[in-house]
Amino acid sequence: MDRLFSENKPSLVIGYGNADLPFNELQYGLSAFTAPSFIFSSCSGALLCDGSTVDAGCQLALFCVNDDGGAYGVGSADTSCGCAFEAGAIALQNALNNAGRPKILD
């Protein structure tokens, strides 16, 4: 990760990769940077911007935003309540809080 971000420190990292990636290690590697990150997976491989997928040799695609003036946060919520709308509102509130832009959603 140090080599990947040696020239530009991202403000936000969004990743998409194969389901067999060591996500704990990946998240640990990204935690050295202050940027919020969100990594998700699929058994179909890393998704490219043009909608195609890459072969198994490329297991991870990262979308990085470089914007020192921006405010970015990642949020999640427990969906066991059975209410998708409520879980979505909680996840959004958590993302706003993590971005340093708290606002109480009505």
CSV table of N, CA, C and O in Angstrom, one decimal:
chain,number,residue,atom,x,y,z
A,1,MET,N,0.8,-1.2,0.0
A,1,MET,CA,0.0,0.0,0.0
A,1,MET,C,0.9,1.3,0.0
A,1,MET,O,0.5,2.2,-0.6
A,2,ASP,N,2.0,1.2,0.7
A,2,ASP,CA,2.8,2.4,0.8
A,2,ASP,C,3.3,2.8,-0.6
A,2,ASP,O,3.3,4.0,-1.0
A,3,ARG,N,3.7,1.8,-1.4
A,3,ARG,CA,4.1,2.1,-2.8
A,3,ARG,C,3.0,2.6,-3.7
A,3,ARG,O,3.1,3.5,-4.5
A,4,LEU,N,1.8,2.1,-3.5
A,4,LEU,CA,0.6,2.4,-4.3
A,4,LEU,C,0.3,3.9,-4.0
A,4,LEU,O,-0.1,4.6,-5.0
A,5,PHE,N,0.4,4.4,-2.8
A,5,PHE,CA,0.0,5.7,-2.5
A,5,PHE,C,1.2,6.6,-2.1
A,5,PHE,O,1.1,7.6,-1.4
A,6,SER,N,2.3,6.3,-2.7
A,6,SER,CA,3.6,7.1,-2.4
A,6,SER,C,3.5,8.5,-2.9
A,6,SER,O,4.1,9.4,-2.3
A,7,GLU,N,2.9,8.7,-4.1
A,7,GLU,CA,2.8,10.1,-4.6
A,7,GLU,C,1.5,10.8,-4.3
A,7,GLU,O,1.6,12.0,-4.0
A,8,ASN,N,0.4,10.2,-4.2
A,8,ASN,CA,-0.9,10.8,-3.9
A,8,ASN,C,-1.5,10.1,-2.8
A,8,ASN,O,-1.7,8.9,-2.8
A,9,LYS,N,-1.9,10.8,-1.8
A,9,LYS,CA,-2.6,10.3,-0.7
A,9,LYS,C,-4.1,10.5,-0.9
A,9,LYS,O,-4.6,11.6,-1.0
A,10,PRO,N,-4.9,9.4,-1.1
A,10,PRO,CA,-6.3,9.6,-1.5
A,10,PRO,C,-7.1,10.1,-0.3
A,10,PRO,O,-6.8,10.0,0.9
A,11,SER,N,-8.2,10.8,-0.7
A,11,SER,CA,-9.2,11.3,0.3
A,11,SER,C,-10.2,10.3,0.6
A,11,SER,O,-10.9,10.3,1.6
A,12,LEU,N,-10.5,9.4,-0.4
A,12,LEU,CA,-11.5,8.3,-0.3
A,12,LEU,C,-11.0,7.2,-1.2
A,12,LEU,O,-10.5,7.4,-2.3
A,13,VAL,N,-11.2,5.9,-0.7
A,13,VAL,CA,-10.8,4.7,-1.5
A,13,VAL,C,-12.0,3.8,-1.5
A,13,VAL,O,-12.6,3.5,-0.5
A,14,ILE,N,-12.4,3.5,-2.7
A,14,ILE,CA,-13.5,2.5,-2.9
A,14,ILE,C,-12.9,1.3,-3.7
A,14,ILE,O,-12.3,1.5,-4.7
A,15,GLY,N,-13.0,0.1,-3.2
A,15,GLY,CA,-12.4,-1.0,-3.8
A,15,GLY,C,-13.4,-2.1,-4.1
A,15,GLY,O,-14.5,-2.2,-3.4
A,16,TYR,N,-13.2,-2.9,-5.1
A,16,TYR,CA,-14.0,-4.0,-5.6
A,16,TYR,C,-13.1,-5.1,-6.0
A,16,TYR,O,-12.2,-4.9,-6.8
A,17,GLY,N,-13.3,-6.3,-5.4
A,17,GLY,CA,-12.5,-7.4,-5.8
A,17,GLY,C,-13.1,-8.8,-5.7
A,17,GLY,O,-14.3,-8.9,-5.3
A,18,ASN,N,-12.3,-9.8,-5.9
A,18,ASN,CA,-12.7,-11.1,-5.9
A,18,ASN,C,-13.0,-11.5,-4.4
A,18,ASN,O,-12.4,-11.0,-3.5
A,19,ALA,N,-13.9,-12.4,-4.2
A,19,ALA,CA,-14.3,-12.8,-2.9
A,19,ALA,C,-13.2,-13.5,-2.1
A,19,ALA,O,-13.3,-13.6,-0.9
A,20,ASP,N,-12.2,-14.0,-2.8
A,20,ASP,CA,-11.1,-14.8,-2.0
A,20,ASP,C,-10.0,-13.9,-1.6
A,20,ASP,O,-9.0,-14.3,-1.1
A,21,LEU,N,-10.2,-12.5,-1.7
A,21,LEU,CA,-9.1,-11.6,-1.2
A,21,LEU,C,-9.0,-11.7,0.3
A,21,LEU,O,-10.0,-11.9,1.0
A,22,PRO,N,-7.9,-11.5,0.9
A,22,PRO,CA,-7.7,-11.4,2.4
A,22,PRO,C,-8.2,-10.0,2.8
A,22,PRO,O,-7.4,-9.1,3.1
A,23,PHE,N,-9.5,-9.8,3.0
A,23,PHE,CA,-10.0,-8.5,3.3
A,23,PHE,C,-9.6,-7.9,4.6
A,23,PHE,O,-9.4,-6.7,4.7
A,24,ASN,N,-9.3,-8.8,5.6
A,24,ASN,CA,-8.8,-8.2,6.9
A,24,ASN,C,-7.4,-7.6,6.7
A,24,ASN,O,-7.1,-6.5,7.2
A,25,GLU,N,-6.6,-8.3,5.9
A,25,GLU,CA,-5.2,-7.7,5.6
A,25,GLU,C,-5.3,-6.5,4.8
A,25,GLU,O,-4.6,-5.5,5.0
A,26,LEU,N,-6.2,-6.5,3.8
A,26,LEU,CA,-6.4,-5.3,3.0
A,26,LEU,C,-6.9,-4.1,3.8
A,26,LEU,O,-6.4,-3.0,3.6
A,27,GLN,N,-7.9,-4.3,4.6
A,27,GLN,CA,-8.4,-3.2,5.5
A,27,GLN,C,-7.3,-2.8,6.4
A,27,GLN,O,-7.2,-1.6,6.6
A,28,TYR,N,-6.5,-3.7,7.0
A,28,TYR,CA,-5.4,-3.3,7.8
A,28,TYR,C,-4.4,-2.4,7.1
A,28,TYR,O,-3.9,-1.4,7.6
A,29,GLY,N,-4.1,-2.8,5.8
A,29,GLY,CA,-3.1,-2.0,5.0
A,29,GLY,C,-3.7,-0.6,4.7
A,29,GLY,O,-2.9,0.3,4.7
A,30,LEU,N,-4.9,-0.5,4.5
A,30,LEU,CA,-5.5,0.8,4.2
A,30,LEU,C,-5.7,1.6,5.5
A,30,LEU,O,-5.7,2.8,5.4
A,31,SER,N,-5.7,1.0,6.6
A,31,SER,CA,-5.9,1.8,7.9
A,31,SER,C,-4.7,2.7,8.2
A,31,SER,O,-4.8,3.6,9.0
A,32,ALA,N,-3.6,2.4,7.6
A,32,ALA,CA,-2.4,3.3,7.8
A,32,ALA,C,-2.6,4.7,7.2
A,32,ALA,O,-1.9,5.6,7.6
A,33,PHE,N,-3.6,4.8,6.3
A,33,PHE,CA,-3.9,6.1,5.7
A,33,PHE,C,-5.2,6.6,6.4
A,33,PHE,O,-6.0,5.9,6.8
A,34,THR,N,-5.3,7.9,6.4
A,34,THR,CA,-6.4,8.5,7.1
A,34,THR,C,-7.7,8.6,6.2
A,34,THR,O,-8.7,8.9,6.7
A,35,ALA,N,-7.6,8.2,5.0
A,35,ALA,CA,-8.7,8.2,4.1
A,35,ALA,C,-9.7,7.1,4.5
A,35,ALA,O,-9.4,6.0,4.8
A,36,PRO,N,-11.0,7.4,4.5
A,36,PRO,CA,-12.0,6.4,4.6
A,36,PRO,C,-12.0,5.4,3.5
A,36,PRO,O,-11.7,5.8,2.3
A,37,SER,N,-12.3,4.2,3.7
A,37,SER,CA,-12.3,3.2,2.6
A,37,SER,C,-13.5,2.3,2.7
A,37,SER,O,-14.0,2.0,3.8
A,38,PHE,N,-13.9,1.8,1.6
A,38,PHE,CA,-15.0,0.8,1.5
A,38,PHE,C,-14.6,-0.2,0.5
A,38,PHE,O,-14.4,0.2,-0.7
A,39,ILE,N,-14.5,-1.4,0.9
A,39,ILE,CA,-14.1,-2.5,0.0
A,39,ILE,C,-15.2,-3.6,0.0
A,39,ILE,O,-15.6,-4.0,1.0
A,40,PHE,N,-15.6,-4.0,-1.2
A,40,PHE,CA,-16.6,-5.0,-1.3
A,40,PHE,C,-16.2,-6.0,-2.3
A,40,PHE,O,-15.2,-5.8,-3.1
A,41,SER,N,-16.9,-7.1,-2.4
A,41,SER,CA,-16.5,-8.2,-3.2
A,41,SER,C,-17.6,-8.9,-4.0
A,41,SER,O,-18.7,-8.7,-3.8
A,42,SER,N,-17.1,-9.7,-5.0
A,42,SER,CA,-17.9,-10.5,-5.8
A,42,SER,C,-17.1,-11.7,-6.2
A,42,SER,O,-15.9,-11.7,-6.4
A,43,CYS,N,-17.8,-12.8,-6.5
A,43,CYS,CA,-17.1,-14.0,-7.0
A,43,CYS,C,-16.7,-13.8,-8.4
A,43,CYS,O,-16.0,-14.6,-9.0
A,44,SER,N,-17.2,-12.8,-9.1
A,44,SER,CA,-17.0,-12.6,-10.5
A,44,SER,C,-15.7,-11.8,-10.8
A,44,SER,O,-15.4,-11.6,-12.0
A,45,GLY,N,-15.0,-11.4,-9.9
A,45,GLY,CA,-13.8,-10.6,-10.1
A,45,GLY,C,-13.9,-9.1,-10.0
A,45,GLY,O,-15.0,-8.6,-9.7
A,46,ALA,N,-12.9,-8.4,-10.2
A,46,ALA,CA,-12.9,-7.0,-10.0
A,46,ALA,C,-13.6,-6.3,-11.2
A,46,ALA,O,-13.4,-6.6,-12.4
A,47,LEU,N,-14.5,-5.4,-10.9
A,47,LEU,CA,-15.3,-4.7,-11.9
A,47,LEU,C,-14.5,-3.5,-12.4
A,47,LEU,O,-14.0,-2.7,-11.6
A,48,LEU,N,-14.5,-3.3,-13.7
A,48,LEU,CA,-13.8,-2.1,-14.3
A,48,LEU,C,-14.8,-1.1,-14.6
A,48,LEU,O,-16.0,-1.3,-14.7
A,49,CYS,N,-14.3,0.1,-14.9
A,49,CYS,CA,-15.2,1.3,-15.2
A,49,CYS,C,-16.1,1.1,-16.4
A,49,CYS,O,-17.2,1.7,-16.5
A,50,ASP,N,-15.7,0.3,-17.3
A,50,ASP,CA,-16.5,0.1,-18.5
A,50,ASP,C,-17.5,-1.0,-18.4
A,50,ASP,O,-18.1,-1.4,-19.4
A,51,GLY,N,-17.7,-1.6,-17.2
A,51,GLY,CA,-18.7,-2.6,-17.0
A,51,GLY,C,-18.2,-4.0,-17.2
A,51,GLY,O,-18.9,-5.0,-16.9
A,52,SER,N,-17.0,-4.2,-17.7
A,52,SER,CA,-16.5,-5.5,-17.9
A,52,SER,C,-15.8,-6.0,-16.6
A,52,SER,O,-15.5,-5.2,-15.7
A,53,THR,N,-15.4,-7.2,-16.6
A,53,THR,CA,-14.7,-7.8,-15.5
A,53,THR,C,-13.3,-8.2,-16.0
A,53,THR,O,-13.1,-8.5,-17.1
A,54,VAL,N,-12.3,-8.2,-15.0
A,54,VAL,CA,-11.0,-8.6,-15.4
A,54,VAL,C,-10.8,-10.1,-15.0
A,54,VAL,O,-11.6,-10.6,-14.2
A,55,ASP,N,-9.8,-10.7,-15.5
A,55,ASP,CA,-9.6,-12.1,-15.2
A,55,ASP,C,-9.1,-12.3,-13.7
A,55,ASP,O,-8.8,-11.3,-13.0
A,56,ALA,N,-9.0,-13.5,-13.3
A,56,ALA,CA,-8.6,-13.8,-11.9
A,56,ALA,C,-7.2,-13.3,-11.5
A,56,ALA,O,-6.9,-13.1,-10.3
A,57,GLY,N,-6.4,-13.0,-12.5
A,57,GLY,CA,-5.0,-12.4,-12.2
A,57,GLY,C,-5.1,-11.0,-11.6
A,57,GLY,O,-4.2,-10.6,-10.9
A,58,CYS,N,-6.1,-10.3,-11.8
A,58,CYS,CA,-6.3,-9.0,-11.2
A,58,CYS,C,-7.5,-9.1,-10.3
A,58,CYS,O,-8.6,-9.1,-10.7
A,59,GLN,N,-7.2,-9.2,-9.0
A,59,GLN,CA,-8.2,-9.5,-8.0
A,59,GLN,C,-8.8,-8.2,-7.4
A,59,GLN,O,-9.8,-8.3,-6.7
A,60,LEU,N,-8.3,-7.1,-7.6
A,60,LEU,CA,-8.7,-5.9,-6.9
A,60,LEU,C,-8.6,-4.6,-7.8
A,60,LEU,O,-7.6,-4.4,-8.5
A,61,ALA,N,-9.7,-3.9,-7.8
A,61,ALA,CA,-9.7,-2.6,-8.5
A,61,ALA,C,-10.0,-1.5,-7.4
A,61,ALA,O,-10.9,-1.7,-6.6
A,62,LEU,N,-9.2,-0.4,-7.4
A,62,LEU,CA,-9.4,0.6,-6.4
A,62,LEU,C,-9.7,1.9,-7.1
A,62,LEU,O,-9.1,2.3,-8.1
A,63,PHE,N,-10.8,2.6,-6.7
A,63,PHE,CA,-11.2,3.9,-7.2
A,63,PHE,C,-10.8,4.9,-6.1
A,63,PHE,O,-11.3,4.8,-4.9
A,64,CYS,N,-9.9,5.8,-6.4
A,64,CYS,CA,-9.3,6.7,-5.4
A,64,CYS,C,-9.7,8.1,-5.7
A,64,CYS,O,-9.6,8.5,-6.9
A,65,VAL,N,-10.2,8.9,-4.8
A,65,VAL,CA,-10.5,10.3,-4.9
A,65,VAL,C,-9.5,11.1,-4.2
A,65,VAL,O,-9.2,10.9,-3.1
A,66,ASN,N,-8.9,12.0,-4.9
A,66,ASN,CA,-7.9,13.0,-4.4
A,66,ASN,C,-8.5,14.3,-4.3
A,66,ASN,O,-8.6,15.0,-5.3
A,67,ASP,N,-9.0,14.7,-3.1
A,67,ASP,CA,-9.6,16.0,-3.0
A,67,ASP,C,-9.4,16.5,-1.5
A,67,ASP,O,-10.2,16.1,-0.6
A,68,ASP,N,-8.4,17.2,-1.3
A,68,ASP,CA,-8.1,17.6,0.1
A,68,ASP,C,-9.1,18.5,0.7
A,68,ASP,O,-9.3,18.6,1.9
A,69,GLY,N,-10.0,19.2,-0.1
A,69,GLY,CA,-11.0,20.0,0.4
A,69,GLY,C,-12.3,19.3,0.7
A,69,GLY,O,-13.3,19.9,1.2
A,70,GLY,N,-12.4,18.1,0.3
A,70,GLY,CA,-13.7,17.3,0.4
A,70,GLY,C,-13.9,16.8,1.8
A,70,GLY,O,-13.0,16.8,2.6
A,71,ALA,N,-15.0,16.3,2.1
A,71,ALA,CA,-15.4,15.6,3.3
A,71,ALA,C,-16.0,14.3,3.0
A,71,ALA,O,-17.0,14.2,2.3
A,72,TYR,N,-15.3,13.2,3.4
A,72,TYR,CA,-15.8,11.8,3.0
A,72,TYR,C,-15.9,11.0,4.2
A,72,TYR,O,-15.1,11.0,5.1
A,73,GLY,N,-16.9,10.2,4.2
A,73,GLY,CA,-17.1,9.2,5.3
A,73,GLY,C,-17.8,8.0,4.8
A,73,GLY,O,-18.6,8.0,3.8
A,74,VAL,N,-17.5,6.9,5.4
A,74,VAL,CA,-18.1,5.6,5.1
A,74,VAL,C,-19.0,5.2,6.3
A,74,VAL,O,-18.6,5.3,7.4
A,75,GLY,N,-20.2,4.7,6.0
A,75,GLY,CA,-21.1,4.3,7.1
A,75,GLY,C,-21.7,2.9,6.8
A,75,GLY,O,-21.9,2.6,5.6
A,76,SER,N,-22.1,2.2,7.8
A,76,SER,CA,-22.8,0.9,7.6
A,76,SER,C,-23.8,0.8,8.7
A,76,SER,O,-23.8,1.6,9.6
A,77,ALA,N,-24.6,-0.2,8.6
A,77,ALA,CA,-25.7,-0.4,9.6
A,77,ALA,C,-26.0,-1.9,9.6
A,77,ALA,O,-25.9,-2.6,8.7
A,78,ASP,N,-26.5,-2.3,10.8
A,78,ASP,CA,-27.0,-3.7,11.0
A,78,ASP,C,-28.4,-3.8,10.3
A,78,ASP,O,-29.3,-3.0,10.6
A,79,THR,N,-28.5,-4.8,9.4
A,79,THR,CA,-29.8,-5.0,8.7
A,79,THR,C,-30.7,-6.0,9.4
A,79,THR,O,-31.7,-6.3,8.8
A,80,SER,N,-30.3,-6.5,10.5
A,80,SER,CA,-31.1,-7.5,11.2
A,80,SER,C,-32.5,-6.9,11.7
A,80,SER,O,-33.4,-7.7,12.0
A,81,CYS,N,-32.6,-5.6,11.7
A,81,CYS,CA,-33.9,-5.1,12.1
A,81,CYS,C,-35.0,-5.4,11.1
A,81,CYS,O,-36.2,-5.3,11.4
A,82,GLY,N,-34.6,-5.8,9.9
A,82,GLY,CA,-35.6,-6.1,8.8
A,82,GLY,C,-36.2,-4.9,8.1
A,82,GLY,O,-37.1,-5.1,7.3
A,83,CYS,N,-35.7,-3.7,8.4
A,83,CYS,CA,-36.3,-2.5,7.8
A,83,CYS,C,-35.1,-1.9,6.9
A,83,CYS,O,-34.3,-1.3,7.5
A,84,ALA,N,-35.2,-2.1,5.6
A,84,ALA,CA,-34.1,-1.6,4.8
A,84,ALA,C,-34.0,-0.1,4.8
A,84,ALA,O,-32.9,0.5,4.8
A,85,PHE,N,-35.2,0.6,4.9
A,85,PHE,CA,-35.2,2.1,4.9
A,85,PHE,C,-34.5,2.6,6.2
A,85,PHE,O,-33.6,3.5,6.1
A,86,GLU,N,-34.8,2.0,7.4
A,86,GLU,CA,-34.2,2.4,8.6
A,86,GLU,C,-32.7,2.1,8.6
A,86,GLU,O,-31.8,3.0,9.0
A,87,ALA,N,-32.3,0.9,8.1
A,87,ALA,CA,-30.8,0.6,8.0
A,87,ALA,C,-30.1,1.6,7.1
A,87,ALA,O,-29.0,2.0,7.4
A,88,GLY,N,-30.7,1.9,6.0
A,88,GLY,CA,-30.1,2.9,5.1
A,88,GLY,C,-29.9,4.3,5.7
A,88,GLY,O,-28.9,4.9,5.5
A,89,ALA,N,-30.9,4.7,6.5
A,89,ALA,CA,-30.8,6.0,7.2
A,89,ALA,C,-29.7,6.0,8.2
A,89,ALA,O,-29.0,6.9,8.3
A,90,ILE,N,-29.6,4.9,8.9
A,90,ILE,CA,-28.5,4.7,9.9
A,90,ILE,C,-27.1,4.7,9.2
A,90,ILE,O,-26.2,5.4,9.7
A,91,ALA,N,-27.0,4.0,8.1
A,91,ALA,CA,-25.7,4.0,7.4
A,91,ALA,C,-25.4,5.4,6.9
A,91,ALA,O,-24.2,5.8,7.0
A,92,LEU,N,-26.3,6.1,6.4
A,92,LEU,CA,-26.1,7.4,5.9
A,92,LEU,C,-25.7,8.4,7.0
A,92,LEU,O,-24.7,9.1,6.9
A,93,GLN,N,-26.4,8.3,8.2
A,93,GLN,CA,-26.0,9.1,9.3
A,93,GLN,C,-24.6,8.8,9.8
A,93,GLN,O,-23.8,9.7,10.1
A,94,ASN,N,-24.2,7.5,9.8
A,94,ASN,CA,-22.9,7.1,10.2
A,94,ASN,C,-21.8,7.6,9.2
A,94,ASN,O,-20.7,8.1,9.6
A,95,ALA,N,-22.1,7.6,7.9
A,95,ALA,CA,-21.2,8.2,6.9
A,95,ALA,C,-21.0,9.7,7.1
A,95,ALA,O,-19.9,10.2,7.0
A,96,LEU,N,-22.1,10.4,7.4
A,96,LEU,CA,-22.0,11.8,7.6
A,96,LEU,C,-21.2,12.1,8.9
A,96,LEU,O,-20.4,13.0,8.8
A,97,ASN,N,-21.4,11.4,9.9
A,97,ASN,CA,-20.6,11.5,11.1
A,97,ASN,C,-19.2,11.3,10.9
A,97,ASN,O,-18.3,12.0,11.3
A,98,ASN,N,-18.9,10.2,10.1
A,98,ASN,CA,-17.5,9.9,9.8
A,98,ASN,C,-16.8,10.9,8.9
A,98,ASN,O,-15.6,11.0,8.9
A,99,ALA,N,-17.6,11.6,8.2
A,99,ALA,CA,-17.1,12.6,7.3
A,99,ALA,C,-16.9,14.0,8.0
A,99,ALA,O,-16.4,14.9,7.5
A,100,GLY,N,-17.3,14.0,9.3
A,100,GLY,CA,-17.1,15.2,10.1
A,100,GLY,C,-18.2,16.2,9.7
A,100,GLY,O,-18.1,17.4,9.9
A,101,ARG,N,-19.3,15.7,9.1
A,101,ARG,CA,-20.4,16.6,8.7
A,101,ARG,C,-21.7,16.1,9.3
A,101,ARG,O,-22.6,15.7,8.6
A,102,PRO,N,-21.8,16.0,10.6
A,102,PRO,CA,-23.0,15.4,11.2
A,102,PRO,C,-24.2,16.2,11.0
A,102,PRO,O,-24.2,17.4,11.0
A,103,LYS,N,-25.3,15.6,10.7
A,103,LYS,CA,-26.6,16.2,10.5
A,103,LYS,C,-27.6,15.2,10.9
A,103,LYS,O,-27.5,14.0,10.5
A,104,ILE,N,-28.5,15.6,11.7
A,104,ILE,CA,-29.6,14.7,12.1
A,104,ILE,C,-30.6,14.6,10.9
A,104,ILE,O,-31.1,15.6,10.5
A,105,LEU,N,-30.8,13.4,10.5
A,105,LEU,CA,-31.8,13.2,9.4
A,105,LEU,C,-33.2,13.1,9.9
A,105,LEU,O,-33.4,12.4,10.9
A,106,ASP,N,-34.1,13.7,9.3
A,106,ASP,CA,-35.5,13.6,9.8
A,106,ASP,C,-36.2,12.5,9.1
A,106,ASP,O,-36.0,12.1,8.1
